[in-house]
Coordinates of C-alpha atoms in Angstrom, one line a residue:
T1408 CA 0.0 0.0 0.0
A1409 CA 1.0 3.6 -0.3
I1410 CA 1.4 4.0 3.5
S1411 CA 3.9 1.1 3.8
A1412 CA 5.8 2.4 0.7
T1413 CA 6.0 5.8 2.3
A1414 CA 7.1 4.3 5.6
R1415 CA 9.8 2.3 3.8
K1416 CA 11.0 5.3 1.9
L1417 CA 11.3 7.3 5.1
A1418 CA 13.1 4.4 6.8
V1419 CA 15.7 4.2 4.0
I1420 CA 16.3 8.0 4.2
I1421 CA 16.7 7.9 7.9
W1422 CA 19.0 4.8 7.7
N1423 CA 21.2 6.4 5.2
M1424 CA 21.4 9.6 7.3
L1425 CA 22.3 7.7 10.5
V1426 CA 24.4 4.8 9.4
K1427 CA 26.1 6.2 6.3
A1428 CA 26.2 9.8 7.5
Q1429 CA 24.7 11.1 4.3
D1430 CA 22.9 14.4 4.2
Y1431 CA 19.3 14.4 3.0
N1432 CA 19.1 15.9 -0.4
P1433 CA 15.5 16.0 -1.6
P1434 CA 15.1 15.5 -5.4
K1435 CA 14.2 19.1 -6.3
E1436 CA 14.9 18.6 -10.0
Y1437 CA 11.9 16.2 -10.4
L1438 CA 8.5 17.6 -11.0
Y1439 CA 5.5 16.1 -9.3
L1440 CA 3.4 13.8 -11.4
D1441 CA 0.6 16.3 -11.6
Q1442 CA 2.9 18.9 -13.0
K1443 CA 4.3 16.5 -15.5
R1444 CA 0.8 15.7 -16.7
K1445 CA 0.0 19.3 -17.1
L1446 CA 3.2 19.9 -19.1
K1447 CA 2.3 17.0 -21.4
L1448 CA -1.2 18.4 -21.9
V1449 CA 0.2 21.8 -22.8
N1450 CA 2.7 20.3 -25.3
R1451 CA -0.1 18.2 -26.8
I1452 CA -2.2 21.4 -27.2
K1453 CA 0.7 23.2 -28.8
K1454 CA 1.2 20.3 -31.3
N1455 CA -2.5 20.2 -32.2
I1456 CA -2.4 24.0 -32.8
A1457 CA 0.5 23.6 -35.2
K1458 CA -0.9 20.4 -36.8
F1459 CA -4.3 22.1 -37.7
E1460 CA -2.6 25.4 -38.5
I1461 CA -4.7 27.2 -36.0
K1462 CA -3.4 30.6 -35.0
P1463 CA -3.1 30.8 -31.2
E1464 CA -4.8 34.2 -31.3
D1465 CA -7.9 32.5 -32.8
V1466 CA -8.5 30.5 -29.6
G1467 CA -6.9 32.9 -27.1
F1468 CA -4.0 30.6 -26.1
N1469 CA -1.1 32.9 -27.1
K1470 CA -0.7 34.5 -23.7
M1471 CA -1.9 31.6 -21.7
L1472 CA 0.4 29.0 -23.2
N1473 CA 3.3 31.4 -24.0
I1474 CA 3.2 30.5 -27.7
S1475 CA 4.9 32.9 -30.1
T1476 CA 4.0 32.9 -33.8

């Protein structure tokens, strides 16, 4: 379950900090899954705009999605 997976992850982090004297360095470079999904959706929308030759101004996405024509 998610609870036991989280508990194990915390135990491994604490073990490495105590036994191996490693500092805890959270993975800041990784995006959360929700953010990754949102980025994929934005990229898919950009591709569809290009595929169907729609001007971003026609649908009002130019400022929202940061698309330059």
